[in-house]
Coordinates of C-alpha atoms and ligand atoms in Angstrom, one line a residue:
X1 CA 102.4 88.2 54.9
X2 CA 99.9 86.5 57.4
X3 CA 97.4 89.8 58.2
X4 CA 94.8 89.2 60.7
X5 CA 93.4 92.2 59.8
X6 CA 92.4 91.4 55.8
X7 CA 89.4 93.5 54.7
X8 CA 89.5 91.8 51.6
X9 CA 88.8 88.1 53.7
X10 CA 85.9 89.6 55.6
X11 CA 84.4 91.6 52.0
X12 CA 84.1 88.0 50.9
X13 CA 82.5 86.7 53.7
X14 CA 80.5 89.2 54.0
X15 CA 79.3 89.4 50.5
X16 CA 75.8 87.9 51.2
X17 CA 75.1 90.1 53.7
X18 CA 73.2 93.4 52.0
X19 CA 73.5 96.1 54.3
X20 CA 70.4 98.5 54.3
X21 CA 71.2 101.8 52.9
X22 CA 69.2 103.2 55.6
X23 CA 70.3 105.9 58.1
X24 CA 69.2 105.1 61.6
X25 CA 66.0 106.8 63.0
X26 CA 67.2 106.0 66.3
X27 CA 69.5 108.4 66.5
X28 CA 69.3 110.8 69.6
X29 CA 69.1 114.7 69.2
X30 CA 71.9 114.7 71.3
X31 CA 74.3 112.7 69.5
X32 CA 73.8 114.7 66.2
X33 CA 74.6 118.1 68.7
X34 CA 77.6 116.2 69.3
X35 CA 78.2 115.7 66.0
X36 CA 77.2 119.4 64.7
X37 CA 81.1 120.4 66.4
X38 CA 82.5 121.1 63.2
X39 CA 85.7 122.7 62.1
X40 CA 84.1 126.1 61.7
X41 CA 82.7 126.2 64.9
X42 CA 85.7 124.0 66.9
X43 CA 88.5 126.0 65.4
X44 CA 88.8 128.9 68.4
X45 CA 89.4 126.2 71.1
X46 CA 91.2 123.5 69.2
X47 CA 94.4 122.5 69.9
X48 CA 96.5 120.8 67.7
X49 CA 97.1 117.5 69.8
X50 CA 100.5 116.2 70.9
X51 CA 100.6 112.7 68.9
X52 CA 100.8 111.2 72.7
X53 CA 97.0 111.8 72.9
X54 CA 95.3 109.5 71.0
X55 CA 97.5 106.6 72.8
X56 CA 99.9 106.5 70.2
X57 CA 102.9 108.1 70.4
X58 CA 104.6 109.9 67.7
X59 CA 108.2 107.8 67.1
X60 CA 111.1 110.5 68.6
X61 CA 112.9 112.5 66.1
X62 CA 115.8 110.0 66.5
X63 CA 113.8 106.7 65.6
X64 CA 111.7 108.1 63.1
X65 CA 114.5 109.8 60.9
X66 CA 114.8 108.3 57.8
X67 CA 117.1 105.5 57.4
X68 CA 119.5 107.3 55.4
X69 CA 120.6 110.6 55.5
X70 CA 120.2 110.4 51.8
X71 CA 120.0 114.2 51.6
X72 CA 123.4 114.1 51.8
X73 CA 124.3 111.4 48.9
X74 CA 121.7 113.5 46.4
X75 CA 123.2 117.4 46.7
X76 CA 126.6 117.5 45.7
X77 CA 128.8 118.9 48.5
X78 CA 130.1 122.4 47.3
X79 CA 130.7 126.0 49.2
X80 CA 128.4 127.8 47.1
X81 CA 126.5 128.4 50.5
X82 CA 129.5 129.8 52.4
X83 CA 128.8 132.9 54.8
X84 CA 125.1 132.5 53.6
X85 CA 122.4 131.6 56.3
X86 CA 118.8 129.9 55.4
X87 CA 116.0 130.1 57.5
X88 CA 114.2 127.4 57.6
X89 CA 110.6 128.2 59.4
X90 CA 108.4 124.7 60.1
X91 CA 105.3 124.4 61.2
X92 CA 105.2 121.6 63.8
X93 CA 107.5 118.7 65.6
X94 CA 103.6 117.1 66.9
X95 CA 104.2 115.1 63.3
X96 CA 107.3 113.3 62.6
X97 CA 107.2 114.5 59.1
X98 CA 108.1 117.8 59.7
X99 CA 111.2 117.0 61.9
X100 CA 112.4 114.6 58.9
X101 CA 111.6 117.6 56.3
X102 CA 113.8 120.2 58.3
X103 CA 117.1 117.6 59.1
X104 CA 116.9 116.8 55.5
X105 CA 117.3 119.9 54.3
X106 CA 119.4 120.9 56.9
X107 CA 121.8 118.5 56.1
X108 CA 121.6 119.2 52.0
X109 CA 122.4 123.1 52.6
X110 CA 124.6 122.5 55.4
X111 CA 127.0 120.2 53.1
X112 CA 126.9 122.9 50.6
X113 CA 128.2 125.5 53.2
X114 CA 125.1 127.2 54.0
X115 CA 124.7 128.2 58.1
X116 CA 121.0 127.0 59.0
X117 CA 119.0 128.4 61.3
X118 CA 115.6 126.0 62.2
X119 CA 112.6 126.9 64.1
X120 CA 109.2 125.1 64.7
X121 CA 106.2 126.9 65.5
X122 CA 104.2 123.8 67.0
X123 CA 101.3 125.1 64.8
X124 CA 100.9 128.3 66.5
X125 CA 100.5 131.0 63.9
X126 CA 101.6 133.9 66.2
X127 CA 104.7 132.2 67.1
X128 CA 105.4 131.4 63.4
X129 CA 104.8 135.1 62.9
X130 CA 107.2 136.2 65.5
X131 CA 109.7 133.6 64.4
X132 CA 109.9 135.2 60.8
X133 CA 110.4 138.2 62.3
X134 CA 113.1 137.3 64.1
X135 CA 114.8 135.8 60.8
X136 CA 114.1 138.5 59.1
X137 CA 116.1 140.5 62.4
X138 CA 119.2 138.5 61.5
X139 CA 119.2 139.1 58.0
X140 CA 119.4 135.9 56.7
X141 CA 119.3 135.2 52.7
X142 CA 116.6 132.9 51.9
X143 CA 113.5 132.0 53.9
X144 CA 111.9 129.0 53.8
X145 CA 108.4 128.7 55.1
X146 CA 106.3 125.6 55.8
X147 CA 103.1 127.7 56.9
X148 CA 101.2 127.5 59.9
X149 CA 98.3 128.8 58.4
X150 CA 98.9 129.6 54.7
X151 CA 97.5 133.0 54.8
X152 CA 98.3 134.3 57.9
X153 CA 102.2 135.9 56.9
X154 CA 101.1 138.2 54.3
X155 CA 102.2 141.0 56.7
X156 CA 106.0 139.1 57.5
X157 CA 106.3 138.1 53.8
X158 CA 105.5 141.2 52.6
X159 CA 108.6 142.9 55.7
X160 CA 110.8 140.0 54.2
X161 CA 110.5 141.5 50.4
X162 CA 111.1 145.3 51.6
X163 CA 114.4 143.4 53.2
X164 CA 115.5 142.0 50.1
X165 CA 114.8 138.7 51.4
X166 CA 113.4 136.0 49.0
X167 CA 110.7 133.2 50.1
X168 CA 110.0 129.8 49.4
X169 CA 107.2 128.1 50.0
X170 CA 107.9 124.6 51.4
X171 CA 105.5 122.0 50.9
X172 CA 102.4 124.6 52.0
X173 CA 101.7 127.7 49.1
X174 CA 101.9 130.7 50.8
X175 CA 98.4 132.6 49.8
X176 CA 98.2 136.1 49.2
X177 CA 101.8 137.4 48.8
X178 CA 103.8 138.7 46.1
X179 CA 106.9 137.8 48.2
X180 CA 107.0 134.0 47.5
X181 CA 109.8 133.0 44.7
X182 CA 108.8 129.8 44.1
X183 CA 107.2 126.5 45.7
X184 CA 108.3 123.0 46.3
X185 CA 106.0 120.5 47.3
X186 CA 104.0 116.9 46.3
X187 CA 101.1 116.8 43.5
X188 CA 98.4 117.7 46.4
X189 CA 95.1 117.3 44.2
X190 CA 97.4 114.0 43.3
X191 CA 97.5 112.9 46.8
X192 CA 93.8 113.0 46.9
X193 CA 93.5 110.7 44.0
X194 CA 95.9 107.9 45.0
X195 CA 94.0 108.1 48.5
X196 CA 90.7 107.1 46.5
X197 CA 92.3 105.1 43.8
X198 CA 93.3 103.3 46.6
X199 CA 90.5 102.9 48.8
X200 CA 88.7 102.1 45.4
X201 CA 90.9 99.2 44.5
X202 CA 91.1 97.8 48.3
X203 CA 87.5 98.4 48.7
X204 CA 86.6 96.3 45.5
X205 CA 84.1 99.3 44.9
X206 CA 84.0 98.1 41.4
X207 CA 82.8 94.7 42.3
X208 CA 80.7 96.0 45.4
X209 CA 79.3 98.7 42.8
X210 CA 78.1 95.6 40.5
X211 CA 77.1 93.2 43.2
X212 CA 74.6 96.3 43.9
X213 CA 76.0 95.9 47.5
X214 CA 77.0 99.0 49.3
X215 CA 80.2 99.9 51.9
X216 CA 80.0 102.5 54.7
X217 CA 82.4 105.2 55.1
X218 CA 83.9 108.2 57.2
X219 CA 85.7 111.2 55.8
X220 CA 88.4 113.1 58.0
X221 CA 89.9 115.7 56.2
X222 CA 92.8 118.4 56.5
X223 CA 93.0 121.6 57.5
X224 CA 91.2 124.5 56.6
X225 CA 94.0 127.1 56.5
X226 CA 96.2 124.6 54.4
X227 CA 95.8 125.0 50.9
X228 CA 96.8 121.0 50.6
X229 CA 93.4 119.9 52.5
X230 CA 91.2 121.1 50.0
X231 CA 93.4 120.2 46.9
X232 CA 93.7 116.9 48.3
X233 CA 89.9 116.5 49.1
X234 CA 88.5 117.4 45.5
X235 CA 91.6 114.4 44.2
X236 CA 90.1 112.3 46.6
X237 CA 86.0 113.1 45.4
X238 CA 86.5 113.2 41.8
X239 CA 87.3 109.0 42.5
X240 CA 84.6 108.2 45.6
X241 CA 82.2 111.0 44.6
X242 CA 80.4 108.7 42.0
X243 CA 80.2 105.4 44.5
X244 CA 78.6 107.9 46.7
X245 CA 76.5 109.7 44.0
X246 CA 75.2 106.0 43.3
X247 CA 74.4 104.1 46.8
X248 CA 78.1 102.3 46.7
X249 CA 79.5 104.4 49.5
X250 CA 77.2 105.4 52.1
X251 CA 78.2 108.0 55.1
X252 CA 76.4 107.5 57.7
X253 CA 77.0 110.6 59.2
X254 CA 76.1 113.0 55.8
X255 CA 79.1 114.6 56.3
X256 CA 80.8 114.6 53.1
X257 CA 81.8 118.2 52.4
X258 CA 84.8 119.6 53.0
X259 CA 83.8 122.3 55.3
X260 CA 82.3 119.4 57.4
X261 CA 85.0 116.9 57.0
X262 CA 87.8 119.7 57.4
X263 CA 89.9 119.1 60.9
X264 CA 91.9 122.4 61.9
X265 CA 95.6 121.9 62.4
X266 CA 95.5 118.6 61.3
X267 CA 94.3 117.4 64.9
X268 CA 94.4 113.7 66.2
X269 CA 92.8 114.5 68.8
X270 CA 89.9 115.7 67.4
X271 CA 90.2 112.5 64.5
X272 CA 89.3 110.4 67.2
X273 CA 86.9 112.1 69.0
X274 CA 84.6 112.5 66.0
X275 CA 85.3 109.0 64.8
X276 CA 84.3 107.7 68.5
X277 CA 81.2 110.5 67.9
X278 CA 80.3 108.9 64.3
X279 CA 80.7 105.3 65.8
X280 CA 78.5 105.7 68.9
X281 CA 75.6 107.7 66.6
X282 CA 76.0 106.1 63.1
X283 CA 77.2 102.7 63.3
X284 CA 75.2 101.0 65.9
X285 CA 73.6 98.7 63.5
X286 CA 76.6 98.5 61.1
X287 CA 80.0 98.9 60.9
X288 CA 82.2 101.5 59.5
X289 CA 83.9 99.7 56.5
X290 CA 86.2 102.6 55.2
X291 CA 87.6 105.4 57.5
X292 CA 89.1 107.8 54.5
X293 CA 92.0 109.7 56.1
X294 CA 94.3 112.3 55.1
X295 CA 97.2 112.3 57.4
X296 CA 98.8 109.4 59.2
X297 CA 97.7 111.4 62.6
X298 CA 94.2 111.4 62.3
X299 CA 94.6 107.7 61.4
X300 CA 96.4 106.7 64.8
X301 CA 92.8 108.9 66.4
X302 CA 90.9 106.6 64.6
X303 CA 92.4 103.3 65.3
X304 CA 91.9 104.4 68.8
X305 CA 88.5 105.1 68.5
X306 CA 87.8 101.7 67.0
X307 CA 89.9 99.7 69.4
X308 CA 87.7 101.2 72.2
X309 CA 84.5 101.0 69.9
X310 CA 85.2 97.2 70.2
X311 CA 86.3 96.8 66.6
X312 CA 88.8 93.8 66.2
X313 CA 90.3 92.1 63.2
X314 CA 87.2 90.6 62.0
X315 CA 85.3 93.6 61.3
X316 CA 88.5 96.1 61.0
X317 CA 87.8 99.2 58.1
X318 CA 90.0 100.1 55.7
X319 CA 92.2 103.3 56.8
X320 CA 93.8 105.6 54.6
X321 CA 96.3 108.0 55.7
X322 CA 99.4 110.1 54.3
X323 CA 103.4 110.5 55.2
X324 CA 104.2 106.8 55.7
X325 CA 105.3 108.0 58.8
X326 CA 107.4 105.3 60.9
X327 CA 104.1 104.4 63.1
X328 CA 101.9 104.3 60.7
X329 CA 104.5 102.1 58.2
X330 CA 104.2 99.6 61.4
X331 CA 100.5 99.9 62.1
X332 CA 100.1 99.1 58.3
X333 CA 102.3 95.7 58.8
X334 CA 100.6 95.1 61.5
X335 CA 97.2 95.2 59.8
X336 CA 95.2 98.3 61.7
X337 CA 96.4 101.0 59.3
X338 CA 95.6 99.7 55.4
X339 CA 97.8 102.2 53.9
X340 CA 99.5 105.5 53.4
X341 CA 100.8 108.3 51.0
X342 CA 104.6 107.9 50.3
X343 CA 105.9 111.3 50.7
X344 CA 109.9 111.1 50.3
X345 CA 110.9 114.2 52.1
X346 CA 114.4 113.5 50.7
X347 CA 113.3 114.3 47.4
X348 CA 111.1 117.3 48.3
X349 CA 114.0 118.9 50.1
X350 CA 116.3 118.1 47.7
X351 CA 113.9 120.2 45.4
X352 CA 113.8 123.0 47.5
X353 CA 117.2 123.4 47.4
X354 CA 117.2 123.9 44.1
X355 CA 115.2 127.0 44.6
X356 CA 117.4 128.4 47.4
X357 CA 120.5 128.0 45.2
X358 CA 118.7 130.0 42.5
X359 CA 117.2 133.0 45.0
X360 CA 120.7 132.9 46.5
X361 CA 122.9 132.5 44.2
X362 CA 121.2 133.0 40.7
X363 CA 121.0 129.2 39.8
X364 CA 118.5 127.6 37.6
X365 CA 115.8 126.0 39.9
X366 CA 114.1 122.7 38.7
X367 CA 110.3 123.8 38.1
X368 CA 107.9 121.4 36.5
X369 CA 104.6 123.7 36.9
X370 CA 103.7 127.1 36.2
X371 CA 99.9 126.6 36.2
X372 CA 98.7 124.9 39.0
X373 CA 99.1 127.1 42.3
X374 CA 97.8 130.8 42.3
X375 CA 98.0 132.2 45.4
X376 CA 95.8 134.8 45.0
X377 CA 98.2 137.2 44.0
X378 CA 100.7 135.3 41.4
X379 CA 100.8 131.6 39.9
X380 CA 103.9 130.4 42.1
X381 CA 106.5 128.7 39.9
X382 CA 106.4 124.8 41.7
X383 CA 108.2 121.8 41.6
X384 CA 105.6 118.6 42.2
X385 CA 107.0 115.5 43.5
X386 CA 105.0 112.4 43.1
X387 CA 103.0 110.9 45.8
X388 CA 103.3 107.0 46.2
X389 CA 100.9 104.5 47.4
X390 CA 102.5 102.5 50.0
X391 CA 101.1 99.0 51.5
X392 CA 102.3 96.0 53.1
X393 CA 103.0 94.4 49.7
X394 CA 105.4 97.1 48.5
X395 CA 106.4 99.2 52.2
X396 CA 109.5 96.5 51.6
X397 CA 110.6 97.5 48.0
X398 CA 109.6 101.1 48.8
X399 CA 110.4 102.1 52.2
X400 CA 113.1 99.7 53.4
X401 CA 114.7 99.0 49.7
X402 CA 114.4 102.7 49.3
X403 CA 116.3 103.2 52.6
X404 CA 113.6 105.5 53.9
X405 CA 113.3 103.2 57.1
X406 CA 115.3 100.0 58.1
X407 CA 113.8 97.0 58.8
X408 CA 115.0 97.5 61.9
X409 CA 112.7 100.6 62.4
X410 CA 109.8 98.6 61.6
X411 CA 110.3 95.8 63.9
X412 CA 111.0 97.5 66.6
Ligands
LIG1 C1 101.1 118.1 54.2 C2 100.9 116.6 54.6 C3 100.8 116.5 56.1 C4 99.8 117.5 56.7 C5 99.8 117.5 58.2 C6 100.1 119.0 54.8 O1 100.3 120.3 54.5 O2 101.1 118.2 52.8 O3 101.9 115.8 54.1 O4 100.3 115.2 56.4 O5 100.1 118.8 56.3 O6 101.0 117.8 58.7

């Protein structure tokens, strides 16, 4: 494929140029004020932001559903759900991978007879309280709960158990409750280390490392009340955290904790703004070579804030992201997204299904951890699905052979 957007072309060209591993001691005090907005002080007016803000829609439910309903094909049709009903409690329909999440499972307990009942709580943890609530109200069988915030149910979960109500955790481990059965979701430490195995092999840190050359980069991280964020973060360090321990990754900025990386709710909005903050106080007198994203959202912030940085295919970075969501799987062909973390939601839900067959109905679930996530309270029996790499040399094998888009879908 013909990409005008080829970091690898302009890491060659580039490779005489020696950037200085200097910060700038230009920078205004009130730039770094700017900068000093950080999730702990943001979070009580933050928003999480419609995709629609940063310029770049969100594909609608209907185009961005995956190409197959294959949901359908993988649980065996069967009434062992009849006169049951399964709550299924999401967190957001501001990301497309959500929506996808709920219609696959939908569909999977649906064609095994279970009634569904779906609600989103577009990130609002009251409203994902009340919501609960109210499934609780009608008695349903099985709850599963995509959190909000992870650890802000402890009072509904623990008014679900008195009912006799089991809980899955979906995707997000529910902290501090002794009501949650079990938990389905993707390796999320692993996600962090594909992320950097990634970045490190379309970097060329290896080569840069040798070369005695150094790259720039930006760190936008997930949210603090989702147990994923930090999981992913400390995959992501334990590959970059030695370029950067070395000289071979320099951020500009200093900010390479967590707690000042960390975005709340996952907010594109605020992505961009504190890319278009790093850009305008950092990277005057270089560019930002490597934006390292965690979610496909904050990557559509970004490429916003470089487009109106001035930023064009000769000097584009290298963006990370996660979901392969349908906008980012075309912003990736295209060139101004490098690439993402393959999260078939299929798969996950057909795991999770598992687990509400076995609350429900005393079925053996499919668990392949028992170590990994303690919630505080218990270590929550899990299923891990594996997170995929995806790129424009494999989104055809993976996402279009794998019927989790069409081509269609990408072209259009
Ligand atoms: C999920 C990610 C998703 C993020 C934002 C996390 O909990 O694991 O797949 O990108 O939430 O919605």
């Amino acid at each position: 494929m013909d990409c005008k957007y080829n970091f690898q072309t302009k890491l060659k060209q580039g490779g005489k140029e020696i950037k200085k591993k200097v910060l700038s001691a230009l920078l205004s005090v009130a730039m770094v004020a700017t900068l000093l907005v950080g999730c702990g002080s943001s979070a009580e007016t933050e928003t999480a932001a419609p995709a629609e803000e940063a310029g770049e829609a969100a594909a609608p439910a209907e185009d961005a559903a995956p190409a197959e309903d294959a949901g359908e094909a993988a649980a065996p049709a069967g009434d062992s759900g009849a006169g049951k009903k399964i709550a299924l409690c999401m967190p957001t329909q501001s990301s497309e991978r959500w929506i996808n999440d709920c219609a696959n499972m939908k569909s999977q307990l649906e064609a095994l007879g279970y009634e569904v009942l779906d609600q989103f709580a577009e990130d609002d943890v009251q409203q994902q309280v009340s919501q609960v609530e109210n499934m609780i109200a009608q008695n349903v069988d099985c709850l599963v709960i995509a959190a909000v915030d992870s650890g802000a149910l402890t009072t509904v979960e623990a008014a679900a158990k008195e009912a006799g109500i089991p809980i899955i955790a979906y995707d997000r481990l529910l902290m501090d409750t002794d009501a949650v059965s079990y938990y389905a979701t993707f390796d999320n430490e692993g996600v962090g280390t594909v992320i950097g195995q990634t970045i490190e092999e379309k970097a060329n840190l290896k080569e840069v490392q040798a070369n005695g050359e150094h790259l720039t980069i930006e760190f936008f991280m997930g949210s603090p009340d989702d147990n994923n964020a930090l999981m992913l973060y400390n995959g992501l360090m334990g590959v970059l955290q030695p370029y950067l321990d070395d000289g071979t990754l320099v951020c500009n900025s200093g900010r390479t904790s967590f707690e000042d990386t960390c975005i709340l709710r996952w907010s594109q909005e605020t992505a961009q703004q504190w890319c278009e903050n790093y850009l305008a106080s950092f990277y005057a007198n270089e560019d930002l070579d490597i934006a390292a994203s965690a979610f496909d959202g904050f990557s559509y912030g970004i490429k916003a804030a470089l487009e109106n940085a001035g930023y064009t295919a000769d000097n584009w970075p290298i963006i990370s992201g996660q979901d392969a969501e349908l906008m980012a799987c075309k912003n990736i062909m295209a060139g101004t997204q490098t690439f993402s973390i393959y999260k078939d939601t299929r798969l996950l839900a057909e795991k999770c299904v598992t687990m509400v067959e076995a609350v429900v109905n005393g079925t053996e679930p499919e668990i392949n951890d028992e170590t990994t996530y303690d919630n505080g309270v218990l270590v929550v029996p899990s299923y891990l699905c594996t997170p995929v790499s995806v790129d424009a040399d494999n989104m055809q094998e993976l996402i279009v052979d794998g019927g989790y888009y069409t081509q269609d879908q990408l072209d259009n």
